[in-house]
GROMACS .gro file of C-alpha atoms in nm:
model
  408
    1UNK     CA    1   0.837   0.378  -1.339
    2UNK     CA    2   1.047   0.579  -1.556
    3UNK     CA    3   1.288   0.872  -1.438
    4UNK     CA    4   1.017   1.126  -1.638
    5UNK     CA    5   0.755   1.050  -1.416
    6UNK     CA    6   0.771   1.275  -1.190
    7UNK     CA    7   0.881   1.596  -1.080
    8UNK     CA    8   1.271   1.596  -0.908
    9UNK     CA    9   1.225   1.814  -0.709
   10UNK     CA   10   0.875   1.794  -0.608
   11UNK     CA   11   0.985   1.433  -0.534
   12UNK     CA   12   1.243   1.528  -0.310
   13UNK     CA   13   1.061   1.697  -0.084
   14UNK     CA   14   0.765   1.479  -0.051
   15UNK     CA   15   0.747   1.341   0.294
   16UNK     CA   16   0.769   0.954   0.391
   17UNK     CA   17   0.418   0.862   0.374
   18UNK     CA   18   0.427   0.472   0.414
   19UNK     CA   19   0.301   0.356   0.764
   20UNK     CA   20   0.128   0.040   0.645
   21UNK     CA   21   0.007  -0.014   1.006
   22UNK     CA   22  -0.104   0.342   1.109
   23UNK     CA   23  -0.421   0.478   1.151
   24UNK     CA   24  -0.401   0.815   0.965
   25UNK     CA   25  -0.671   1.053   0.911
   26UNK     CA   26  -1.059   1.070   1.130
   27UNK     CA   27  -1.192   0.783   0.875
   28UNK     CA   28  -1.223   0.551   1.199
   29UNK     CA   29  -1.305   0.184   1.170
   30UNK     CA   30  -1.534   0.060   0.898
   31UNK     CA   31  -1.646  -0.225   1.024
   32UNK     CA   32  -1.722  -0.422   0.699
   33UNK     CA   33  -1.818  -0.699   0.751
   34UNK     CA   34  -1.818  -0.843   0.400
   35UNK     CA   35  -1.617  -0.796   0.071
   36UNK     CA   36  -1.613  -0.905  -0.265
   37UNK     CA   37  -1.272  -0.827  -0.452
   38UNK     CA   38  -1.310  -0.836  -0.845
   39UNK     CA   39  -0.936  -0.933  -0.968
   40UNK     CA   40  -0.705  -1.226  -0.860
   41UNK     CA   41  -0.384  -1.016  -1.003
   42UNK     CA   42  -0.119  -0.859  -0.794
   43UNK     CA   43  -0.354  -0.595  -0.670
   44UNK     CA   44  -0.646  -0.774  -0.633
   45UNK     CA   45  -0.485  -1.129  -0.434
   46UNK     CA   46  -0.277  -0.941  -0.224
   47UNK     CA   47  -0.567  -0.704  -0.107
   48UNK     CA   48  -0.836  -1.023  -0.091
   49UNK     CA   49  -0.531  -1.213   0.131
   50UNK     CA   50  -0.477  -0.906   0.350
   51UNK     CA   51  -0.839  -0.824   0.448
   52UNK     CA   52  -0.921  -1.200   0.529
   53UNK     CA   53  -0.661  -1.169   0.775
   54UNK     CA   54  -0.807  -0.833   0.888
   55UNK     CA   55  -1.118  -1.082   0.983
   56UNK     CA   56  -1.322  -1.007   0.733
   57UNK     CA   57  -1.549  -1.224   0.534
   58UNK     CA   58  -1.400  -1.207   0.153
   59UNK     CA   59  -1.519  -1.351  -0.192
   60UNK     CA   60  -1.289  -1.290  -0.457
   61UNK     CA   61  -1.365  -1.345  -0.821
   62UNK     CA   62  -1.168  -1.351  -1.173
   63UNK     CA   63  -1.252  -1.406  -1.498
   64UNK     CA   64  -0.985  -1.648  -1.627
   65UNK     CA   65  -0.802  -1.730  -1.308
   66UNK     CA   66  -0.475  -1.602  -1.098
   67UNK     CA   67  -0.195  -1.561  -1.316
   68UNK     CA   68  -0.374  -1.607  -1.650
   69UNK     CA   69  -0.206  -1.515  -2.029
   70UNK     CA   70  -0.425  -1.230  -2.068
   71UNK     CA   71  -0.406  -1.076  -1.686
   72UNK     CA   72  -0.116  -0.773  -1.648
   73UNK     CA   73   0.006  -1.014  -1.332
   74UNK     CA   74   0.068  -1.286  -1.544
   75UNK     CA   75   0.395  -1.428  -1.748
   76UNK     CA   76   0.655  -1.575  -1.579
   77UNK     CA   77   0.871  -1.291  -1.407
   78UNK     CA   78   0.871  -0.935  -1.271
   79UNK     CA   79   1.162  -0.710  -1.198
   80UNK     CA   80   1.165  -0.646  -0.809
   81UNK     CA   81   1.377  -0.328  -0.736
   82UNK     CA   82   1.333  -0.055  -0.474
   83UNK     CA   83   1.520   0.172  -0.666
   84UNK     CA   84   1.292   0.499  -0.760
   85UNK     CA   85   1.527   0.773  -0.780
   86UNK     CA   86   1.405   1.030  -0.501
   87UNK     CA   87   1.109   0.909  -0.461
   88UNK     CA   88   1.083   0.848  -0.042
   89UNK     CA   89   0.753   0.713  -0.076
   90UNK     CA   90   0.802   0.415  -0.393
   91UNK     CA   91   1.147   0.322  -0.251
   92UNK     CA   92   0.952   0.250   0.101
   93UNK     CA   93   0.657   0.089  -0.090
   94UNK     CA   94   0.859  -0.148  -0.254
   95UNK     CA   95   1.095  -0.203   0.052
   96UNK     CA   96   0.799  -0.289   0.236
   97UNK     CA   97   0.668  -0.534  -0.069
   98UNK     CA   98   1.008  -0.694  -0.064
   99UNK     CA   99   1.015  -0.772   0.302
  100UNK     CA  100   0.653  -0.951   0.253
  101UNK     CA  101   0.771  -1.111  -0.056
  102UNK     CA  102   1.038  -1.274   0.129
  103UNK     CA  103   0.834  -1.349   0.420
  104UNK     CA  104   0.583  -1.538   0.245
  105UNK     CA  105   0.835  -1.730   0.028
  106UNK     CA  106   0.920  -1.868   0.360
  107UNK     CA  107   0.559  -1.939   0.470
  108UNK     CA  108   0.423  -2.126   0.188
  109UNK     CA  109   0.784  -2.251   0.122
  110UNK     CA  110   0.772  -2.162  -0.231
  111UNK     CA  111   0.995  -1.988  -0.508
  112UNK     CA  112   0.892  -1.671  -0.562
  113UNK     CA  113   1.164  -1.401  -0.457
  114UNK     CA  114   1.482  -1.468  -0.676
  115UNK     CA  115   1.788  -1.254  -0.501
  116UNK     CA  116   2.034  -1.176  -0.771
  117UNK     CA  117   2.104  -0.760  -0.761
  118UNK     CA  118   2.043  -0.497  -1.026
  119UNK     CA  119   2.274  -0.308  -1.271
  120UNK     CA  120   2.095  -0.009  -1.368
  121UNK     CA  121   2.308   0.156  -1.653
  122UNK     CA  122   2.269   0.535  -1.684
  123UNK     CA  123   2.391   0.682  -2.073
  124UNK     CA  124   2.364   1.059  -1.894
  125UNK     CA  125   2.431   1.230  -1.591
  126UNK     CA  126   2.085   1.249  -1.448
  127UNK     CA  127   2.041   1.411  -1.104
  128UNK     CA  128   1.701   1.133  -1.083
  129UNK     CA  129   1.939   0.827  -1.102
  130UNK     CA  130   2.197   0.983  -0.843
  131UNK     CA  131   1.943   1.091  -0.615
  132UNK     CA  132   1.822   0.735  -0.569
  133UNK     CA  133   2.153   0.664  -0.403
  134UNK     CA  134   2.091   0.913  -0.074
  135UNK     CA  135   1.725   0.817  -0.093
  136UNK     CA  136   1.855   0.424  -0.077
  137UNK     CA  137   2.170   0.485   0.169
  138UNK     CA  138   1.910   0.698   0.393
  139UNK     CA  139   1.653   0.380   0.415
  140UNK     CA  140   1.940   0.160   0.484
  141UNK     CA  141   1.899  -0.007   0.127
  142UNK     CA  142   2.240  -0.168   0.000
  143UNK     CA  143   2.327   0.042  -0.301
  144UNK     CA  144   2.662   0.204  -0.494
  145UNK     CA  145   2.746   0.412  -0.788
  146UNK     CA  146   2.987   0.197  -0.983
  147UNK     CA  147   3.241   0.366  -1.281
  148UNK     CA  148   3.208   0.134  -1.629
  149UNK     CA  149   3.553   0.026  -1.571
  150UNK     CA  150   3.419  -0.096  -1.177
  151UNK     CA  151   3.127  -0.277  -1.367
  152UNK     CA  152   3.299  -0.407  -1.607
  153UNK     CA  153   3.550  -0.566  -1.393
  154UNK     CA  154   3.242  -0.711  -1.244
  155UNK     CA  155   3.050  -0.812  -1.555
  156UNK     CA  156   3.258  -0.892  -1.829
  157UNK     CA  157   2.947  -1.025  -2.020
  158UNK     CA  158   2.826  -0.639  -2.031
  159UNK     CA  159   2.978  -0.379  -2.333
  160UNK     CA  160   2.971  -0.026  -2.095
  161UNK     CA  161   3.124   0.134  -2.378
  162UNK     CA  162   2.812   0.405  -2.407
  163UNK     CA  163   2.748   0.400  -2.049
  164UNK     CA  164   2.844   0.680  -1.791
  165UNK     CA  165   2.794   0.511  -1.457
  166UNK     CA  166   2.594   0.209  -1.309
  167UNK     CA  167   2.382   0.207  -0.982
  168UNK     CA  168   2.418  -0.132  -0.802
  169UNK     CA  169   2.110  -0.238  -0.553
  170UNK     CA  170   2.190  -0.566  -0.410
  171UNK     CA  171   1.885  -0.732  -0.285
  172UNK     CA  172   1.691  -0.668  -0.642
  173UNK     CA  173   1.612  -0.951  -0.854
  174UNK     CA  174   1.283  -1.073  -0.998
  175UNK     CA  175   0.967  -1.266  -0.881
  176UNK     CA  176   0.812  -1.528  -1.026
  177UNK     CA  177   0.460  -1.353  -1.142
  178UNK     CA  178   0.246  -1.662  -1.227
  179UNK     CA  179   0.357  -1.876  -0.982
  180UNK     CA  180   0.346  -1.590  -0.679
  181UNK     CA  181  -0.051  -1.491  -0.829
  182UNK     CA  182  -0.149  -1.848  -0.783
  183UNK     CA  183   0.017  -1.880  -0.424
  184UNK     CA  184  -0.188  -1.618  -0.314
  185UNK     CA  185  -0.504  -1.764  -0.415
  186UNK     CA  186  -0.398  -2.046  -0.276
  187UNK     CA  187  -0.290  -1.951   0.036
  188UNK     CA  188  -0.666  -1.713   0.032
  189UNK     CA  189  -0.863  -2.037  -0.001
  190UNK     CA  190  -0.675  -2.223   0.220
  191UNK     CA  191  -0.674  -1.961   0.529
  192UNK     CA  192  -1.052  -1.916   0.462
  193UNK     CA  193  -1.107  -1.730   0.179
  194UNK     CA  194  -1.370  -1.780  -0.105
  195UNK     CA  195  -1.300  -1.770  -0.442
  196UNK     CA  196  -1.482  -1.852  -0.807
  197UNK     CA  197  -1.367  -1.834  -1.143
  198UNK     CA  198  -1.655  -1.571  -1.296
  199UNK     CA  199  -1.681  -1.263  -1.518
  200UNK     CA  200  -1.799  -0.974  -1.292
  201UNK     CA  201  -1.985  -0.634  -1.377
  202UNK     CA  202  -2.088  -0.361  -1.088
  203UNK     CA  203  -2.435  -0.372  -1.096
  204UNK     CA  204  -2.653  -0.030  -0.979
  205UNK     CA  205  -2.539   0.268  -0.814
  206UNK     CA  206  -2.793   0.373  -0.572
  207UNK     CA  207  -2.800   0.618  -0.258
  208UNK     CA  208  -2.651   0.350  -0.022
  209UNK     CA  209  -2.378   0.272  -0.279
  210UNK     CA  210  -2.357  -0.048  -0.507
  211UNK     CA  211  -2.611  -0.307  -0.464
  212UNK     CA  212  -2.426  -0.603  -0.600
  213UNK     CA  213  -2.236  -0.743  -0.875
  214UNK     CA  214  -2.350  -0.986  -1.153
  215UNK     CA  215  -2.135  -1.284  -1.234
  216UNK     CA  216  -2.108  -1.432  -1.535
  217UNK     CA  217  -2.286  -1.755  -1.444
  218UNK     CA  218  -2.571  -1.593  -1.381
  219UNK     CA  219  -2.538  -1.556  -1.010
  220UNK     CA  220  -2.581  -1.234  -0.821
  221UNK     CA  221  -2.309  -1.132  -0.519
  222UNK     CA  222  -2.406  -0.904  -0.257
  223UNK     CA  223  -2.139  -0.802   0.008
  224UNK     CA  224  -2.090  -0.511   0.225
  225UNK     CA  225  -1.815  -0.355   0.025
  226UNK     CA  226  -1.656  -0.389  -0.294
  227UNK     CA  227  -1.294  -0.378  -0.432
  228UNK     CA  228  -1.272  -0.402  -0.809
  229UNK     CA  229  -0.906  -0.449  -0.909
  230UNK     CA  230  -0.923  -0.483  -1.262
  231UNK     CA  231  -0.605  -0.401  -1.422
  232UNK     CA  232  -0.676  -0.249  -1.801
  233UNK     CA  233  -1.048  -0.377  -1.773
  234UNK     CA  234  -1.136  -0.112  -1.487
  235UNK     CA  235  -1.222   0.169  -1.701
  236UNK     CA  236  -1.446  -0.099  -1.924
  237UNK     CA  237  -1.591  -0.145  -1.608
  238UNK     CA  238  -1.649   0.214  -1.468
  239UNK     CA  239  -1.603   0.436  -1.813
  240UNK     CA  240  -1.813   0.738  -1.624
  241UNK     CA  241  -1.543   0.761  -1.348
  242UNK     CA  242  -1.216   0.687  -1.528
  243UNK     CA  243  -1.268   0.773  -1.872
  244UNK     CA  244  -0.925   0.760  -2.062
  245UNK     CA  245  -0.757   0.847  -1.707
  246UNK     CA  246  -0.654   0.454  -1.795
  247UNK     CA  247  -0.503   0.354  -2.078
  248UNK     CA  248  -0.387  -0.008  -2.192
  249UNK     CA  249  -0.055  -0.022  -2.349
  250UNK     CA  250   0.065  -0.359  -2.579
  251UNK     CA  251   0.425  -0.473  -2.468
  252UNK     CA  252   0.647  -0.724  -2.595
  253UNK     CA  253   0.868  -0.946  -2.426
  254UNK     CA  254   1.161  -1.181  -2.547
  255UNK     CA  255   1.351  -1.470  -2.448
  256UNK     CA  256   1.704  -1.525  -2.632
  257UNK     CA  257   1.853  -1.897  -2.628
  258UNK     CA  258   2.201  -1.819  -2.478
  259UNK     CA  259   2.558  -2.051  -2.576
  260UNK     CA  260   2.530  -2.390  -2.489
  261UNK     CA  261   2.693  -2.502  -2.212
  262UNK     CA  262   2.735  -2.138  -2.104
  263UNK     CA  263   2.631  -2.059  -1.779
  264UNK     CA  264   2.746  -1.653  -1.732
  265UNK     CA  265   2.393  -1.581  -1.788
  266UNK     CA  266   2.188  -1.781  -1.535
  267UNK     CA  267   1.997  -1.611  -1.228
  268UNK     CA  268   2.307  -1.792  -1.013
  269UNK     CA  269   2.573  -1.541  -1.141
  270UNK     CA  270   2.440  -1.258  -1.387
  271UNK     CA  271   2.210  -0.967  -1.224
  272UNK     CA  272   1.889  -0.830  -1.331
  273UNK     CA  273   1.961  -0.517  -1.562
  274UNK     CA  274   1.818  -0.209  -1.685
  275UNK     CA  275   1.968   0.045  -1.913
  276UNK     CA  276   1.824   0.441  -1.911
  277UNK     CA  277   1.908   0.585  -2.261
  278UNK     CA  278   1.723   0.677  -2.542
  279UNK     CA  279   1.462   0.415  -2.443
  280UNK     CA  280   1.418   0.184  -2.138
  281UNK     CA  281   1.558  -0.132  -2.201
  282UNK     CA  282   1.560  -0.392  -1.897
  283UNK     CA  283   1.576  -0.766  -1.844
  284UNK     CA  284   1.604  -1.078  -1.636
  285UNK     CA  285   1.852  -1.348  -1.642
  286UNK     CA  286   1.797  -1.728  -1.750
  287UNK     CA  287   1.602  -1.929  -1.497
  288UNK     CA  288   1.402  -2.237  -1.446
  289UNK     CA  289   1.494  -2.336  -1.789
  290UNK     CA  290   1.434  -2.052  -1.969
  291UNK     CA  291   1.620  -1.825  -2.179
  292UNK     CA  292   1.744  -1.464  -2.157
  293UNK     CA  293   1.480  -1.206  -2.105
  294UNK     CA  294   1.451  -0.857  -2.236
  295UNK     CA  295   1.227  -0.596  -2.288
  296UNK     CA  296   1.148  -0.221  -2.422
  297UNK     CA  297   0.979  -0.046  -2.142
  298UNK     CA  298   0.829   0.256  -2.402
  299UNK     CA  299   0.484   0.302  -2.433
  300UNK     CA  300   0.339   0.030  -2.701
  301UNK     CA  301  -0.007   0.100  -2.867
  302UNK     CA  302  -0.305   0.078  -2.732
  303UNK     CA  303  -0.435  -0.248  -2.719
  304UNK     CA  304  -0.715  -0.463  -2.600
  305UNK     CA  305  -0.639  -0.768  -2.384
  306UNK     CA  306  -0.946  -0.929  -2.434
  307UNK     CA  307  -1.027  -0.986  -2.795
  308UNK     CA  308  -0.659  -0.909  -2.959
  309UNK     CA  309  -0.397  -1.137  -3.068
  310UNK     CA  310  -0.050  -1.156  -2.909
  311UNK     CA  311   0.209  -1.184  -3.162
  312UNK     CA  312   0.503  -1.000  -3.110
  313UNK     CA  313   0.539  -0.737  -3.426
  314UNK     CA  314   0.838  -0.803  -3.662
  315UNK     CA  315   0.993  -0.489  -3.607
  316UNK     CA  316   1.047  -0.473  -3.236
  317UNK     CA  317   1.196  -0.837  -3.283
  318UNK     CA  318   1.434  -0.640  -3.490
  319UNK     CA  319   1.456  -0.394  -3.243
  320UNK     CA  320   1.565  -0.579  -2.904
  321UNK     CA  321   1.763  -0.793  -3.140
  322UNK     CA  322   1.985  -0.539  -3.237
  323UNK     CA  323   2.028  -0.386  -2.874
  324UNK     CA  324   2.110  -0.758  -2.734
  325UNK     CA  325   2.412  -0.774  -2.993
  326UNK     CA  326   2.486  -0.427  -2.873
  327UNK     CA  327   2.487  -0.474  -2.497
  328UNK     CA  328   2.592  -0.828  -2.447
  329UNK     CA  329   2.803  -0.905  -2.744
  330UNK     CA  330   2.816  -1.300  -2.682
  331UNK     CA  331   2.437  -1.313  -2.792
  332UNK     CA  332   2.456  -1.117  -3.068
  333UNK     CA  333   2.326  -1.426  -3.267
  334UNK     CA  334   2.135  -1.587  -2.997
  335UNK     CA  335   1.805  -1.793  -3.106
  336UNK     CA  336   1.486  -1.616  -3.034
  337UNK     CA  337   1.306  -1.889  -2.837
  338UNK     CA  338   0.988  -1.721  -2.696
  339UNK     CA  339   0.762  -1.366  -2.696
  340UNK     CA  340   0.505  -1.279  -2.562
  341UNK     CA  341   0.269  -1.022  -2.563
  342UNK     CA  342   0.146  -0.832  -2.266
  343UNK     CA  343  -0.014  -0.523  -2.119
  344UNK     CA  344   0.053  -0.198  -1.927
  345UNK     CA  345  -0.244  -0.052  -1.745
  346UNK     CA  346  -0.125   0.349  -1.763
  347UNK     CA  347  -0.193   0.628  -1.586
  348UNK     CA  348  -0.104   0.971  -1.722
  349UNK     CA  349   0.175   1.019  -1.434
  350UNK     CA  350   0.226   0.683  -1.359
  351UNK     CA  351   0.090   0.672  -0.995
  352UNK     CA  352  -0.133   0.401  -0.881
  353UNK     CA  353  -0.548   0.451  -0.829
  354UNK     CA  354  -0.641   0.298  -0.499
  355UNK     CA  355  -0.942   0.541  -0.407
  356UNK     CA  356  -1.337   0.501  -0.348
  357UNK     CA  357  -1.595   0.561  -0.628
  358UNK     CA  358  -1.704   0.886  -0.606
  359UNK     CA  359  -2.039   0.789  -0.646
  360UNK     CA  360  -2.041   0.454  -0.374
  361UNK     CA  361  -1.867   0.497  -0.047
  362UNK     CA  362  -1.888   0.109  -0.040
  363UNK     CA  363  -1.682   0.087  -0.374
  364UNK     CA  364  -1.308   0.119  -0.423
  365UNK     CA  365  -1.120   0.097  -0.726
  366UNK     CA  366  -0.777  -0.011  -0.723
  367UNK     CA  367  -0.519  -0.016  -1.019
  368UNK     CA  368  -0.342   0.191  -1.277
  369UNK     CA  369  -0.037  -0.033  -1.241
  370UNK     CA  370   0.143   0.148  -1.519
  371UNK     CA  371   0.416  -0.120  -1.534
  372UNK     CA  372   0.563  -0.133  -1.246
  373UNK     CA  373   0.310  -0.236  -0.983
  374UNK     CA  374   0.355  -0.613  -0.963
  375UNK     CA  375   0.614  -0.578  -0.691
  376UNK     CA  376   0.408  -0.351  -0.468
  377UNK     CA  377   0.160  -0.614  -0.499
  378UNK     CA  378   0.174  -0.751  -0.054
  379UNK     CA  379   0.238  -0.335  -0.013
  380UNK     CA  380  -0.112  -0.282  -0.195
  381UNK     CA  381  -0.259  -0.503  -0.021
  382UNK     CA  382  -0.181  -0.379   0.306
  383UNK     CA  383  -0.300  -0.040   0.197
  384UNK     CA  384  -0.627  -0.123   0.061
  385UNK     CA  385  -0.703  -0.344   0.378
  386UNK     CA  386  -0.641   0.010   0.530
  387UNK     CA  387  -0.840   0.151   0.330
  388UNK     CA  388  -1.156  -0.033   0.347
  389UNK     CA  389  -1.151  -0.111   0.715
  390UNK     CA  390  -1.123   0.291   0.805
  391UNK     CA  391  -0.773   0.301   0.909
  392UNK     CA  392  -0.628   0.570   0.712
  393UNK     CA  393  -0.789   0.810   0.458
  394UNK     CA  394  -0.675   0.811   0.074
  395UNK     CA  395  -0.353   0.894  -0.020
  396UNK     CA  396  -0.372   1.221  -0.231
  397UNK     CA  397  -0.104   1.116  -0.467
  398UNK     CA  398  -0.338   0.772  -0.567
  399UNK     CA  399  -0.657   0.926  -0.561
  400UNK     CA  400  -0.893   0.992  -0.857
  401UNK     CA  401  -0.904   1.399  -0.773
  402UNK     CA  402  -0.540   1.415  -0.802
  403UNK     CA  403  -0.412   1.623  -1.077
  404UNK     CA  404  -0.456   1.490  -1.432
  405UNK     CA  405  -0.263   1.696  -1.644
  406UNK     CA  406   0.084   1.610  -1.536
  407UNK     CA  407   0.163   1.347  -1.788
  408UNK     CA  408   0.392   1.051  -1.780
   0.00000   0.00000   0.00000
């Protein structure tokens, strides 16, 4: 989420509203007995894993599989930071996420939590950036405001020449997207779960609610309750409800070959980075083999993830090119050895949906990830067991009522 989306002040006097556990509001207990989640993304697994451990009886369906090259959850990595400038509520969110990142990495004994910090450079004084350090310090997050020189001394790889100050968060890194969406699943079927590789559509809205979905194979599914966590294919799915309120956004990322036999960029000793100037630029270090990542966080055009092709457009190749030659002057002629072409799901502030169709109580919808939801993905799915089984009401701030003329 960028520094623009949302109000400073407004921010900083929102109150902490993240009590995963708590039941808020006079919703009382649902009871469902049944779900069907459509969506094996970040939203979608993490919310189908959470509610099977709830107790409750869950299907879960996708159309090309966890972690797919067309899904917003898939590639190979996703920043994790809890940095959100004053923002009480993200920073908890994704504190929260971390803490069940880490805890299932030690679970299913797998890779998907990478620690290596984050340099965030800011090209401005901007009261957003420095307010993330109180909001940080308060929530006993390991954080500091370094001077170029300081970061420099630190990272001689990095030119600081054009940057003002740096905020250092220390247990940031990245995750490993593909391979966390298909642990999930995993660890879903495994612990109980159901799950099938389908095409899913609501089917009719009627007095009780929805009566079903229909699978692409033909077959009908009927459950008590539904969760459809679409990423950029929920409005497809419910155009009458969302409208344009979601928008899909093309984005482009790159991987630069780095110096042979140079190891100053690997995940072992160079941070995750972003840079807040004129545009967004952040990135993720070499790992597993691959090369230097780094993308342009601005808006791309709309674009559908279905039908269109994903080939990066010569003039953002030009674009990130010239910034890497800028920023880290040792690949200024590095190799471009991979792109790829993926999608935002947008709201128009940036905030997440996670609310019930206003025309079927037994219907919630659950996405808007806007680019940075992946990491809140074990936080979401917390909530949204929450949610469905009656133990807190909807968060104003992710509901579909909310105020829509705000604007990222």
């Amino acid at each position: 989420m960028t520094p623009s989306r949302r109000s400073f002040i407004g921010a900083l006097a929102t109150a902490p509203l993240w009590q995963p556990f708590a039941t808020i509001g006079g919703a009382g207990v649902r009871r469902a007995r049944s779900v069907a989640v459509v969506g094996a993304g970040a939203f979608g697994g993490w919310s189908a894993l959470a509610l099977l451990r709830a107790g409750v009886q869950v299907t879960l369906v996708d159309a090309w599989g966890p972690g797919n090259g067309r899904a917003s959850s898939g590639g190979d990595t996703r920043v994790i930071r809890t940095e959100y400038g004053p923002q009480i509520w993200y920073t908890q969110m994704a504190a929260r996420a971390q803490a069940l990142w880490r805890e299932s990495q030690a679970r299913w004994n797998r890779p998907l939590y990478q620690r290596t910090g984050l340099i965030l450079m800011v090209s401005a004084e901007d009261e957003y950036h420095r307010a993330a350090l109180t909001v940080l310090h308060d929530q006993g997050i390991g954080a500091a405001a370094l001077s170029p020189a300081e970061a420099a001394r630190r990272f001689p790889e990095v030119d600081f020449s054009d940057v003002q100050w740096v905020l250092w968060e220390e247990d940031a890194g990245y995750l490993r997207a593909r391979e966390a969406c298909r642990a999930v699943v995993e660890a879903f079927v495994t612990e109980g779960g159901t799950y099938r590789t389908a095409a899913a559509r609501p089917g009719r809205l009627t007095a009780a609610g929805l009566d079903g979905i229909e699978l692409s194979d033909g077959t009908r599914l009927v459950r008590d309750t539904y969760v459809f966590a679409c990423g950029p294919w929920l409005p497809r799915l419910f155009p009458d409800v969302l409208g344009d309120f979601v928008t899909t956004s093309r984005q482009e990322v790159f991987y630069f070959a780095t110096p042979e036999g140079d190891s100053r960029f690997d995940d072992d000793r160079f941070p995750v980075w972003a840079h807040h100037g004129e545009r967004f630029f952040y990135g993720i270090p070499g790992n597993d083999g691959r090369g230097f990542k780094i993308a342009d966080d601005t808006r791309g055009p709309p674009f559908d993830p279905t039908r269109e092709d994903r080939v990066v457009r010569p003039e953002a190749v030009a674009r990130v090119r010239a910034y890497l030659g800028i920023r880290f002057p040792a690949l200024a002629n590095a190799p471009l050895l991979e792109t790829r072409v993926c999608q935002y799901a947008n709201t128009p502030d940036g905030d997440f949906i996670l609310d019930r169709h206003p025309g079927a109580d037994n219907t919630w919808l659950v996405g808007g990830g806007s680019g940075h939801g992946f990491k809140h993905g074990p936080a979401i799915g917390e909530l949204v067991r929450d949610l469905v089984t009656g133990r807190r009401d909807p968060i104003p701030m992710f509901t579909l009522s909310r105020n829509r003329g705000g604007g990222p």
